[in-house]
Short mmCIF file of C-alpha atoms and ligand atoms in Angstrom, two decimals:
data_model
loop_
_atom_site.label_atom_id
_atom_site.label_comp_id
_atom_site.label_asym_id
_atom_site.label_seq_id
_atom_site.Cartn_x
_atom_site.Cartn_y
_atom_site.Cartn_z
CA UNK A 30 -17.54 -29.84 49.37
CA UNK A 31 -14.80 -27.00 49.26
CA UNK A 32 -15.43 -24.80 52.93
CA UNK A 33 -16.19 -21.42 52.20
CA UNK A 34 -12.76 -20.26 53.07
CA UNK A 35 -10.67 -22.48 50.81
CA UNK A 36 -13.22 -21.34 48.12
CA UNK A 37 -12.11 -17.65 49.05
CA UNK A 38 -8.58 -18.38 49.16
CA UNK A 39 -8.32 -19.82 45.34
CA UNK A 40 -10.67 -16.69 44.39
CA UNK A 41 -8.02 -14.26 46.00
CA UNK A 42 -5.21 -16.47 45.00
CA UNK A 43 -6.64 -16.17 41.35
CA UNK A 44 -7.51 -12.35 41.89
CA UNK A 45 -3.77 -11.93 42.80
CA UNK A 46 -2.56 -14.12 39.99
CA UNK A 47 -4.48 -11.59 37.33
CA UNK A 48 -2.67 -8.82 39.30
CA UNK A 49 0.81 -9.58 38.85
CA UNK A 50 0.81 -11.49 36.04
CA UNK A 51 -1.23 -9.42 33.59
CA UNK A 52 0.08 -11.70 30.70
CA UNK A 53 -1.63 -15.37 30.24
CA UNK A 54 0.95 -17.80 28.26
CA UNK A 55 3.07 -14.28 27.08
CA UNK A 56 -0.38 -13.23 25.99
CA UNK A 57 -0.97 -9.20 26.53
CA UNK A 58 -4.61 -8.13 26.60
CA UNK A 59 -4.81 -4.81 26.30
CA UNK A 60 -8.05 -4.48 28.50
CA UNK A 61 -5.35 -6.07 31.27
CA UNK A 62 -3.40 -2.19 30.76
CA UNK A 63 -6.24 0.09 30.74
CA UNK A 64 -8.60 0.08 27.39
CA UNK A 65 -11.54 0.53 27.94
CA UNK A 66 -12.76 -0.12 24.33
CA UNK A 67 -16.12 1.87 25.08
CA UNK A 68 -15.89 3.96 21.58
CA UNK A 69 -14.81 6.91 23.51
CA UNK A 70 -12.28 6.98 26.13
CA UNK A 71 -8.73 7.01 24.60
CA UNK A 72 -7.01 3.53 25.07
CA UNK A 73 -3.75 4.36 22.97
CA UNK A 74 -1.89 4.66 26.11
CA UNK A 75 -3.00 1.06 27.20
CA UNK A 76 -1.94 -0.64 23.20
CA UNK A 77 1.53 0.44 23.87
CA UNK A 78 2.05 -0.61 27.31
CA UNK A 79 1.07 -3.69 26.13
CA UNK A 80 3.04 -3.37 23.05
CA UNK A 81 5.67 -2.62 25.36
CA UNK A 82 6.04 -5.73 27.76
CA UNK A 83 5.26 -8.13 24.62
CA UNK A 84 8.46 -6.49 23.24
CA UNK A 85 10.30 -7.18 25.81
CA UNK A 86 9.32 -10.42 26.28
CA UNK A 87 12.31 -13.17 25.69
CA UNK A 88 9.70 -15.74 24.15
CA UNK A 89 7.71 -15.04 21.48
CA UNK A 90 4.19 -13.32 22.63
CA UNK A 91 0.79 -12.18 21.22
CA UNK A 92 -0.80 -9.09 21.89
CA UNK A 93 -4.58 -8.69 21.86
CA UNK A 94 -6.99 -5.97 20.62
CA UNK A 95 -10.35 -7.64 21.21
CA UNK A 96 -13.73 -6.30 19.60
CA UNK A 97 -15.56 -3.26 20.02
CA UNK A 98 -14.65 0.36 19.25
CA UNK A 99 -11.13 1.70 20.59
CA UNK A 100 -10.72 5.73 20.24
CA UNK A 101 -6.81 5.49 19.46
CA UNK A 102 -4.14 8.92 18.85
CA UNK A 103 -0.54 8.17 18.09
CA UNK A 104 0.67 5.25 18.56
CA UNK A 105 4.21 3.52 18.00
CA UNK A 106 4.75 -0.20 17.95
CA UNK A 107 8.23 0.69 18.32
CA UNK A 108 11.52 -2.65 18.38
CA UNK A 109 13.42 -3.70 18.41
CA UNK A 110 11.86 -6.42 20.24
CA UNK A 111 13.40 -9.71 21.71
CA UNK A 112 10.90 -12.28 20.24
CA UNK A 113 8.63 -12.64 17.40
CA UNK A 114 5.36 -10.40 18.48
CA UNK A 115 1.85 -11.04 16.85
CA UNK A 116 -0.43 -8.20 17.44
CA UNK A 117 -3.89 -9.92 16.40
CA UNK A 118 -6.66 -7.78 16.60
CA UNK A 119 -10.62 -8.28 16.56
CA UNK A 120 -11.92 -4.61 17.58
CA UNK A 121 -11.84 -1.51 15.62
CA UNK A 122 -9.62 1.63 15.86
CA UNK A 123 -10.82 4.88 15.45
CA UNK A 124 -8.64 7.96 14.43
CA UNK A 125 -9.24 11.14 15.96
CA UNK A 126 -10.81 13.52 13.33
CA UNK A 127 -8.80 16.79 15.11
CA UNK A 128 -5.15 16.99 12.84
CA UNK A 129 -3.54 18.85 15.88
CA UNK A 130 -4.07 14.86 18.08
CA UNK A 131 -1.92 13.51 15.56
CA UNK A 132 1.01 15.75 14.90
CA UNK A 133 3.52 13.58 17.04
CA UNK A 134 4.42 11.73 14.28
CA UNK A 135 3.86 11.52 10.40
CA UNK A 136 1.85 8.21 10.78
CA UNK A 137 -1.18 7.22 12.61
CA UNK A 138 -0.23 3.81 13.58
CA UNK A 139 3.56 3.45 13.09
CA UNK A 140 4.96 -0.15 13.44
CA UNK A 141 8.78 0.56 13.19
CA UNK A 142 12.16 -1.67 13.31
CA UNK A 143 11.01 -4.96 14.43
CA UNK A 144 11.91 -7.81 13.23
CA UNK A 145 8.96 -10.95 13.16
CA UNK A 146 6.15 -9.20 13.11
CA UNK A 147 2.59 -10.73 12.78
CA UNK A 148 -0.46 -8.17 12.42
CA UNK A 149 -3.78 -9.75 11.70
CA UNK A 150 -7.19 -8.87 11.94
CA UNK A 151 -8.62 -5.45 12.88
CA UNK A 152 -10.40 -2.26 11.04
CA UNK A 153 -7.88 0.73 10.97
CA UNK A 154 -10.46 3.89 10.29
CA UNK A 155 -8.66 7.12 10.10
CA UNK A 156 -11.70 9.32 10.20
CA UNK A 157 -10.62 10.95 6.85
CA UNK A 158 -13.45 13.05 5.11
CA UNK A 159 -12.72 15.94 6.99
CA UNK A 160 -8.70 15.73 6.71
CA UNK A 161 -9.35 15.85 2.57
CA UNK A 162 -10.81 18.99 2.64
CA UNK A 163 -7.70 20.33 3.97
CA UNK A 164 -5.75 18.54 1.51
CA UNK A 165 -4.61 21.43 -1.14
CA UNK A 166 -1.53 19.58 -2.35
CA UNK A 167 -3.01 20.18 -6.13
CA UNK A 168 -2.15 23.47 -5.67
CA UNK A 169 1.11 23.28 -3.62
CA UNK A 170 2.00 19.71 -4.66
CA UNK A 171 2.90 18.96 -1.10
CA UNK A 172 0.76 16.07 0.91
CA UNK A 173 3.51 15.21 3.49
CA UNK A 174 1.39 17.16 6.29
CA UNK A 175 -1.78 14.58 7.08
CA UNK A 176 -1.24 10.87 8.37
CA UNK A 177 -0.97 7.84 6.75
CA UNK A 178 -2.62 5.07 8.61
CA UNK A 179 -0.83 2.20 8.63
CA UNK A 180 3.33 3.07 8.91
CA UNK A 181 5.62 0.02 8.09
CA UNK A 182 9.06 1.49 8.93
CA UNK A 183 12.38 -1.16 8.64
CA UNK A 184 9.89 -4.24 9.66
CA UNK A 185 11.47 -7.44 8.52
CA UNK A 186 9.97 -11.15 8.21
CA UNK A 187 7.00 -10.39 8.65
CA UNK A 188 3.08 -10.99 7.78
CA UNK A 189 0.48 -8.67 7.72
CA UNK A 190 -3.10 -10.19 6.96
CA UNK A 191 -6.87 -10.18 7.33
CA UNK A 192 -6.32 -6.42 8.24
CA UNK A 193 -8.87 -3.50 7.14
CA UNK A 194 -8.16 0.21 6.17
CA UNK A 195 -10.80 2.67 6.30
CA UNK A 196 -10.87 6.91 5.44
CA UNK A 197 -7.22 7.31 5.56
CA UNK A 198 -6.43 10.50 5.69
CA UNK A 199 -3.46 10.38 3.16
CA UNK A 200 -1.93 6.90 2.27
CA UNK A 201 -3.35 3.83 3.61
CA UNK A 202 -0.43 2.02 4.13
CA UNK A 203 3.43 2.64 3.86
CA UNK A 204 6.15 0.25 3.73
CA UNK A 205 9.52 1.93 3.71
CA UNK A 206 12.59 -0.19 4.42
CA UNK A 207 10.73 -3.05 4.83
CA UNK A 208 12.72 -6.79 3.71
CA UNK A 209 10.90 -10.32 3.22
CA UNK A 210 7.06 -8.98 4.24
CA UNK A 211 3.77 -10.73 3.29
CA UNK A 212 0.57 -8.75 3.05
CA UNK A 213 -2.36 -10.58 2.84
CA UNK A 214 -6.00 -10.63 2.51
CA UNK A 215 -6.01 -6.72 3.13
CA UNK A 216 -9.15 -4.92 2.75
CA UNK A 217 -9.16 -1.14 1.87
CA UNK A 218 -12.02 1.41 1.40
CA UNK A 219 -12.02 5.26 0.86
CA UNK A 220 -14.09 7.00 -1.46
CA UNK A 221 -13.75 7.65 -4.93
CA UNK A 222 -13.18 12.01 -4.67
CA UNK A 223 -10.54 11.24 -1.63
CA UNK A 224 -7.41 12.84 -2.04
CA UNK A 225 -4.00 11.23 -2.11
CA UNK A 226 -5.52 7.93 -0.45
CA UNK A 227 -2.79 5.43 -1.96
CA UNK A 228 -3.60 1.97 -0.86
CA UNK A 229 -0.39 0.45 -0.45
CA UNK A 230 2.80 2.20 -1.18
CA UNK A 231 5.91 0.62 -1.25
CA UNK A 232 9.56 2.44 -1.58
CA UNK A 233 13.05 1.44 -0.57
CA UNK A 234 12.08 -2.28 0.03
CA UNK A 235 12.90 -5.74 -1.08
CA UNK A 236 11.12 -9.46 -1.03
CA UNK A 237 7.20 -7.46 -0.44
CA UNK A 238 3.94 -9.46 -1.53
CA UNK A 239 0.59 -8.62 -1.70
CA UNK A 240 -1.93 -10.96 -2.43
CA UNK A 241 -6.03 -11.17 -2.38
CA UNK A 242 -6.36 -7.33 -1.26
CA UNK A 243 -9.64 -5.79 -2.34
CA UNK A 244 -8.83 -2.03 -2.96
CA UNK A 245 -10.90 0.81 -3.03
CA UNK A 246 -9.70 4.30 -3.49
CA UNK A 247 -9.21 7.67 -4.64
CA UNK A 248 -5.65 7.60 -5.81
CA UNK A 249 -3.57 4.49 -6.71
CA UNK A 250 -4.45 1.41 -5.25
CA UNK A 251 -0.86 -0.04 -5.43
CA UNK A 252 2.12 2.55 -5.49
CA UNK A 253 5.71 1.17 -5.91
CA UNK A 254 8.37 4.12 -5.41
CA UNK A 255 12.05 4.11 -5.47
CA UNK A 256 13.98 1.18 -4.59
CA UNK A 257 10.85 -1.50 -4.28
CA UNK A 258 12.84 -4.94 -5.57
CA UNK A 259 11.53 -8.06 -6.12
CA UNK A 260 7.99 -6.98 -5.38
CA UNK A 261 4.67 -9.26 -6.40
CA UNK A 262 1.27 -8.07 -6.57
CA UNK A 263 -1.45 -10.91 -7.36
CA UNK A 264 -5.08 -10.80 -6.69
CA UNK A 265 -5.38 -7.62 -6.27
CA UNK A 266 -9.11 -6.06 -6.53
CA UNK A 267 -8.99 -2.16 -7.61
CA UNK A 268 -11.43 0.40 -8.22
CA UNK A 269 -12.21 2.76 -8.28
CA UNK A 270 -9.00 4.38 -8.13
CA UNK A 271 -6.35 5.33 -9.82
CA UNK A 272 -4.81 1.65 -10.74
CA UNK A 273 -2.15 0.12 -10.48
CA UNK A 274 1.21 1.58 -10.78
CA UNK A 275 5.16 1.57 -10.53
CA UNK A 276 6.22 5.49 -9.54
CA UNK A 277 6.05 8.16 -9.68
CA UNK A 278 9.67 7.69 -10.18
CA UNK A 279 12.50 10.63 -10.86
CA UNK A 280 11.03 13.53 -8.82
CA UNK A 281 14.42 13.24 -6.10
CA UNK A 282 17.81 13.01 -6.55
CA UNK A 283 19.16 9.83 -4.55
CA UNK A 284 16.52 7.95 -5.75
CA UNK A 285 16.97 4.21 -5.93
CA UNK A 286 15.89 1.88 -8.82
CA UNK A 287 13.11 -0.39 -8.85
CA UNK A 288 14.20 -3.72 -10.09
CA UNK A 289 12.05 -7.04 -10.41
CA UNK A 290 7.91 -6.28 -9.93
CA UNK A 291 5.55 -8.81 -11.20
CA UNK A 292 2.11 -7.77 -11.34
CA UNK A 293 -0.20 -10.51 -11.92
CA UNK A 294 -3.94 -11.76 -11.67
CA UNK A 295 -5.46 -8.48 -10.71
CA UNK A 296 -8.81 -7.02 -11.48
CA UNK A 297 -9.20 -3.31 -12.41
CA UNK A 298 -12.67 -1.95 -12.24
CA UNK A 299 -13.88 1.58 -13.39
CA UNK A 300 -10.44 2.69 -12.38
CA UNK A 301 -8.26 6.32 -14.03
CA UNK A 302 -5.30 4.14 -15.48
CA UNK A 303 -4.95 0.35 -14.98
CA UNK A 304 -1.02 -0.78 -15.17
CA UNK A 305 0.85 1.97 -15.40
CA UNK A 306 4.87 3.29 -14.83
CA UNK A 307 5.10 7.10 -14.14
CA UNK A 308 8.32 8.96 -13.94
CA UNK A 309 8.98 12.53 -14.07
CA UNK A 310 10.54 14.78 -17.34
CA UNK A 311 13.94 16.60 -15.92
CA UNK A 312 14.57 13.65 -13.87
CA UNK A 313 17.72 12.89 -12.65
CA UNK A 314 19.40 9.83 -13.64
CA UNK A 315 17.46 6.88 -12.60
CA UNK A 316 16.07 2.71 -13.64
CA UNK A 317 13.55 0.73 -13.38
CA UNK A 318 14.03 -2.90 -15.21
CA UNK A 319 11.78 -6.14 -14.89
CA UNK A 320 8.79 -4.74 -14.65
CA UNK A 321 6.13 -7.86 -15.62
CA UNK A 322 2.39 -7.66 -16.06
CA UNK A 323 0.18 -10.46 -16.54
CA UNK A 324 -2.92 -11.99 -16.13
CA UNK A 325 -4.98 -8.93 -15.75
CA UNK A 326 -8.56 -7.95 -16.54
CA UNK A 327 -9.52 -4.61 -17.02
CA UNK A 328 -13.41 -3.56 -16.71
CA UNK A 329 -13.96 -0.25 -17.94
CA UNK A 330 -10.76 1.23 -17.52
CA UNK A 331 -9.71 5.02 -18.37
CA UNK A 332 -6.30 3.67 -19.97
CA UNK A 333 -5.96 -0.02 -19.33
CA UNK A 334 -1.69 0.18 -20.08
CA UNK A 335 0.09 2.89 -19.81
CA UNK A 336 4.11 4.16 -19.40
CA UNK A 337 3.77 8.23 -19.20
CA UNK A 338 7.42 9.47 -18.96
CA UNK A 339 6.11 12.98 -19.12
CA UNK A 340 4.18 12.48 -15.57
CA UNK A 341 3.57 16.16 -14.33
CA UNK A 342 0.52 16.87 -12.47
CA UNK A 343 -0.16 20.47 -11.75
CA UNK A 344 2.55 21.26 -13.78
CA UNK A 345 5.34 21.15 -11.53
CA UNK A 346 7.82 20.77 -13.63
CA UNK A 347 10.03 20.98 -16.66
CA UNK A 348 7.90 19.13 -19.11
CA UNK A 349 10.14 20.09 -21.95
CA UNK A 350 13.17 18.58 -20.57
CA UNK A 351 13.31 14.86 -21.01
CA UNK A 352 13.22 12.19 -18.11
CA UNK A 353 16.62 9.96 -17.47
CA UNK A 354 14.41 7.53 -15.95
CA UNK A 355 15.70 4.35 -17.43
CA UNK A 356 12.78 2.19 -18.10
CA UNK A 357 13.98 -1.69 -19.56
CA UNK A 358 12.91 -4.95 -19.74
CA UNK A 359 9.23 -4.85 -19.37
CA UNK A 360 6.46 -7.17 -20.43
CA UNK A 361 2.79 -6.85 -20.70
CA UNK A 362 1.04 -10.69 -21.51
CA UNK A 363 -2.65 -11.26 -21.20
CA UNK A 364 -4.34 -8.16 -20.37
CA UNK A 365 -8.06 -8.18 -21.33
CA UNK A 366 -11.74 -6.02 -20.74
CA UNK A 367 -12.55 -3.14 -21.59
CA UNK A 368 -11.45 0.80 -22.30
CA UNK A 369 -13.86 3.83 -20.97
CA UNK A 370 -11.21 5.55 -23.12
CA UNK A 371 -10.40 5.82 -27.48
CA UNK A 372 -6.58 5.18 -26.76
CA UNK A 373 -6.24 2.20 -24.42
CA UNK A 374 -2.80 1.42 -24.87
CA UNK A 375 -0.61 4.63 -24.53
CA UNK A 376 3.28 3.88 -24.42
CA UNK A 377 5.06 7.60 -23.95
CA UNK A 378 8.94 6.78 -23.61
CA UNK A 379 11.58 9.42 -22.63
CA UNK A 380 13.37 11.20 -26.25
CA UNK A 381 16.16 11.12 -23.42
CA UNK A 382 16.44 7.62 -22.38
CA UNK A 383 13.37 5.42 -24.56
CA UNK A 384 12.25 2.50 -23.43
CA UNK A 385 13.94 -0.45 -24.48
CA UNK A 386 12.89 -4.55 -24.36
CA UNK A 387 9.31 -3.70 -24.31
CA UNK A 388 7.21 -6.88 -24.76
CA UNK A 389 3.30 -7.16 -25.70
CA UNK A 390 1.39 -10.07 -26.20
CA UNK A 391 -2.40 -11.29 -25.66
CA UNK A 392 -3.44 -7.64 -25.51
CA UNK A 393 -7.76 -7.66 -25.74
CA UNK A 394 -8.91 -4.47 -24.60
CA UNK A 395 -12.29 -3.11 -26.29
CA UNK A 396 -13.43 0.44 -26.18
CA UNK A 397 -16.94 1.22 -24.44
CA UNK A 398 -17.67 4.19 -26.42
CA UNK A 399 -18.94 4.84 -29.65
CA UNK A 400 -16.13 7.30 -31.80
CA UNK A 401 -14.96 3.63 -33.55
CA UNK A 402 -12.56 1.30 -31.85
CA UNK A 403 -9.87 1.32 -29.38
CA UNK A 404 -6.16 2.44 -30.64
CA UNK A 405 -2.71 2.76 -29.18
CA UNK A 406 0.06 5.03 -29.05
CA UNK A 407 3.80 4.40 -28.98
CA UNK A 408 6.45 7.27 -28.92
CA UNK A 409 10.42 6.70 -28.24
CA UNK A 410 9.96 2.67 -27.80
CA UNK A 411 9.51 -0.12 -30.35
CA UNK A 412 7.65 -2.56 -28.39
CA UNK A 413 8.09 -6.59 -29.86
CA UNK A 414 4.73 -8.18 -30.31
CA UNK A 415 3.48 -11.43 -30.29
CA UNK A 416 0.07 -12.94 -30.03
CA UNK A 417 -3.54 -11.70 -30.79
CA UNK A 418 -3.21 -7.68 -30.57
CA UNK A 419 -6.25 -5.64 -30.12
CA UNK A 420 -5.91 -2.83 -30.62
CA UNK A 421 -3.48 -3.48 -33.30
CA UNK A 422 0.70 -2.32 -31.81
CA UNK A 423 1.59 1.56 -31.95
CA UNK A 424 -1.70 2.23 -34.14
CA UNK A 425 0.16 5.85 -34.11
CA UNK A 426 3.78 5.73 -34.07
CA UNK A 427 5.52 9.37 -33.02
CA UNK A 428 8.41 10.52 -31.96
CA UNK A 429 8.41 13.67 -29.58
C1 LIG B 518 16.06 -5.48 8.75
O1 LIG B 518 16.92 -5.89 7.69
C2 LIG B 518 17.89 -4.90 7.35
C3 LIG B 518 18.61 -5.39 6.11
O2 LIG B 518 19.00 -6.70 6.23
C4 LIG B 518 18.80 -4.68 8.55
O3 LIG B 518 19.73 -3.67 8.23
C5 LIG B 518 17.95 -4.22 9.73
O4 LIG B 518 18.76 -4.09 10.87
C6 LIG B 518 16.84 -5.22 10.01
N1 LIG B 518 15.96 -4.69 11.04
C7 LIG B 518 15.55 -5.40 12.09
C8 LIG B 518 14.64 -4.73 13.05
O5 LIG B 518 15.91 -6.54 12.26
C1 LIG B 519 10.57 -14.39 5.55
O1 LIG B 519 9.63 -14.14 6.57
C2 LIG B 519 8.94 -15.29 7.00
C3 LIG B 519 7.94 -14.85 8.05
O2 LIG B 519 6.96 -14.15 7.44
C4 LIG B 519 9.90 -16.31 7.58
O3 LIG B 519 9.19 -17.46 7.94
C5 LIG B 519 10.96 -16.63 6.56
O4 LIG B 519 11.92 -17.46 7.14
C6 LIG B 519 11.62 -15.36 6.07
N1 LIG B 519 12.55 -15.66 4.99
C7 LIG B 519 13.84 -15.38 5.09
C8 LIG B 519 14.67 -15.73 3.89
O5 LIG B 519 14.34 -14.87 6.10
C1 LIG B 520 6.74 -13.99 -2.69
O1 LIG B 520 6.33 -14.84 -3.71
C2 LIG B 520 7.41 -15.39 -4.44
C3 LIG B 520 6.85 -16.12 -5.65
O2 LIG B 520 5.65 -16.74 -5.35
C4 LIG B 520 8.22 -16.26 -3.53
O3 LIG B 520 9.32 -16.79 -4.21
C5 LIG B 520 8.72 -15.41 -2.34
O4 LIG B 520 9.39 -16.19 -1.40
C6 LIG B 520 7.57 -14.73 -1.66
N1 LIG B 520 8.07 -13.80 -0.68
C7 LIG B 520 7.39 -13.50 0.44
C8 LIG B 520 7.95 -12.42 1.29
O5 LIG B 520 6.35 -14.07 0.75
C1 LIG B 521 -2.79 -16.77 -12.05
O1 LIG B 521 -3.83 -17.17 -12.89
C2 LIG B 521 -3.45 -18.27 -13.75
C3 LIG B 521 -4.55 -18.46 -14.76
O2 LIG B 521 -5.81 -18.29 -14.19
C4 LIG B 521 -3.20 -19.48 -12.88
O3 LIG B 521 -2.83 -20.57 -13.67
C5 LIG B 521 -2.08 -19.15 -11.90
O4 LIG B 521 -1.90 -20.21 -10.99
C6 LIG B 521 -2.40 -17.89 -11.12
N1 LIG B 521 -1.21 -17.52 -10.37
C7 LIG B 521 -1.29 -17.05 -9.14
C8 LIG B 521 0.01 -16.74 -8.50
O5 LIG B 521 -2.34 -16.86 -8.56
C1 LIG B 522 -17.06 3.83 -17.04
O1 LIG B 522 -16.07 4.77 -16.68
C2 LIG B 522 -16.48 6.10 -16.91
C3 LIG B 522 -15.27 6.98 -16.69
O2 LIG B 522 -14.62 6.68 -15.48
C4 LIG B 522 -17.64 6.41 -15.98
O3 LIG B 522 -18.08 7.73 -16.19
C5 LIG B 522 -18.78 5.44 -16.27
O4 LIG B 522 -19.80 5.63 -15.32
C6 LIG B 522 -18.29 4.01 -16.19
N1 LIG B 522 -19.33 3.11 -16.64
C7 LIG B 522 -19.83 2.15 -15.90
C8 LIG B 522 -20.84 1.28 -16.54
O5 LIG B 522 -19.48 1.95 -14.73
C1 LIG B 523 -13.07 10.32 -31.77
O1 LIG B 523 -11.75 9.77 -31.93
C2 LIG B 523 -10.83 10.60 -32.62
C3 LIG B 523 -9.48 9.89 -32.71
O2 LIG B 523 -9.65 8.62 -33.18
C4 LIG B 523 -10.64 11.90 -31.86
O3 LIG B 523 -9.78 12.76 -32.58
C5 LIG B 523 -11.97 12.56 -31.59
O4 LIG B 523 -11.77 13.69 -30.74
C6 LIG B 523 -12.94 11.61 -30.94
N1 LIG B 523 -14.24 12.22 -30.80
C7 LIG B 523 -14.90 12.27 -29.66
C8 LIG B 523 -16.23 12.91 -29.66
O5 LIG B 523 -14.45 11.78 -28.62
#
């Protein structure tokens, strides 16, 4: 039998140990720096000290969220950091509703410049429905002033899985400057009349996949801007929301091109457009080349495929003058369901710059309605067809 007072010493020897050492095995609880996780109390301050030491730890490290209801501001998961970091997360973090709590920085959650970066797990709920109402960008076609949730900024080699995004209050996530980064298994939810709630968006990056998200939305559920390369979408679940779609592209000078996107084995259910590339009339000079679609089944979509080179919501802009967006080398193979809408296959090319090595085949799309069958439209691109065609190629053939 242990005497009382050896029994003591290992207890204070163990109390002491937890004291100094608030890591386990380079393992950073964030209850060890002050969360309380009680649904109230604000443990932001405690993620990033945590962040903060797992950073800076020489060998790689894990930092834990655990579960139960974190009230979270601000917060930057800022590197460079010494080590592969995985931040792995059970709880759920809670936004604060009040805009002025959050105007630190143009993200909720920022995760920026680190290299080996593993985020899994966790529910990401930006308390949204209230931010919308303030949302008037229709009318001043500026968003830029409510939070995304999720910021990706220059993160490199890295994995991002099992994670969920609730009532964003603008763009779920962001990825900008982002090289070689797997998303995976990501789960998003807003509803269907929320404004400017992109699920993933995408710009200035190269080597990004997403795979087996589940997207629901009230703008696009995939956005790829300027300079997204070699990006692949598969198993994607969308809708409602907007669809699927490469741009808006040509609204900035500077802007780069988007080369090499593969979208593939997605779902599109009761969503505005499925596949769709968007650039702006009175564009400046601009590309975007490999664009592939495949493998996708539309269920009562507003207009399953879709280029629109006249893209000008709220009319903010020259619609007269043509776009110089560049749009090459695209194919659209296996694409399937149905069409809410008369035209489901709508193909509007620049006069400027048409579209060039367009290619269709295995196009089954049905309209819902009952004002005869489902048509198409082509204007400034002669698409090559091959395969079973419903409905039949360029059904009306303009140019504008
Ligand atoms: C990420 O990769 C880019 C391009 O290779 C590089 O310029 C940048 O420094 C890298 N960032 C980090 C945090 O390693
Ligand atoms: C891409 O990132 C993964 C980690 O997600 C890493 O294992 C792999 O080596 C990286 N690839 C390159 C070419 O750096
Ligand atoms: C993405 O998938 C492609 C094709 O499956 C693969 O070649 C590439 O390495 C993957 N990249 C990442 C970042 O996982
Ligand atoms: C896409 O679906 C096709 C047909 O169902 C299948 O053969 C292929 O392996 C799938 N590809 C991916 C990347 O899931
Ligand atoms: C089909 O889409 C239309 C337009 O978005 C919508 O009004 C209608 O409810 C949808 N039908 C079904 C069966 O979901
Ligand atoms: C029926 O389709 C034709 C074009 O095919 C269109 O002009 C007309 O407006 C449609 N009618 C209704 C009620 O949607």
């Amino acid at each position: 039998m242990m005497s009382s007072i050896a029994i003591r010493g290992v207890v204070c020897l163990l109390f002491w140990l937890a004291l100094v050492t608030k890591s386990q095995g380079n393992t950073y609880d964030v209850r060890h720096y002050g969360a309380k996780i009680n649904g109230h109390s604000d443990d932001s301050q405690a993620i990033v000290s945590a962040w903060r030491e797992a950073c800076a730890s020489p060998n790689p490290s894990k930092v834990v969220i655990p579960a139960g209801t974190l009230m979270v501001g601000a917060v930057k998961f800022q590197g460079p950091c010494k080590a592969p970091v995985i931040v792995q997360a059970q709880g759920t973090l809670k936004a604060p509703t009040d805009l002025n709590k959050l105007k630190s920085q143009d993200g909720w959650i920022v995760l920026q410049n680190i290299d080996g970066l593993t985020l899994v797990g966790g529910t990401f709920d930006g308390q949204g429905s209230t931010a919308w109402a303030e949302n008037n960008c229709a009318k001043t076609g500026k968003c830029n002033s409510l939070p995304i949730n999720l910021r990706f900024n220059m993160v490199n080699n890295s994995i991002i899985r099992d994670i969920t995004s609730l009532n964003s209050k603008l763009f779920h996530m962001n990825l900008l400057g982002c090289n070689n980064v797997t998303l995976q298994h990501v789960t998003i939810d807003a509803a269907a009349t929320s404004l400017n709630t992109d699920g993933i968006h995408v710009g200035r990056s190269n080597g990004i996949n997403i795979s087996d998200a589940n997207i629901k939305t009230g703008d696009d559920c995939v956005s790829l801007g300027d300079g997204s390369q070699h990006v692949n979408v598969e198993k994607v679940n969308c809708g409602p929301g907007h669809g699927i779609s490469i741009g808006s592209l040509g609204k900035y000078h500077n802007e780069e091109p988007v080369i090499g996107v593969t979208i593939r084995n997605c779902t599109l259910t009761n969503t505005m457009n499925g596949v769709r590339v968007k650039t702006w009339p009175a564009s400046p000079n601009g590309l975007a080349r490999d664009l592939h679609f495949e493998n996708i089944v539309m269920n009562n979509v507003s207009t399953p495929i879709l280029i629109d080179q006249q893209y000008c919501p709220y009319g903010q802009c020259k619609a007269q003058v043509p776009s110089k967006v560049k749009i090459t080398d695209v194919s659209f193979k296996d694409i399937r369901g149905t069409s809410a809408t008369k035209l489901a296959v709508k193909l509007v090319c620049s006069r400027g710059t048409p579209c060039q090595n367009v290619e269709m085949s295995g196009i089954h799309l049905v309209y819902e309605g009952n004002n005869g069958s489902a048509t198409s439209q082509c204007v400034n691109v002669k698409p090559m067809f091959t395969g079973p065609l419903f409905p039949p190629a360029c059904a009306s053939s303009l140019s504008s």
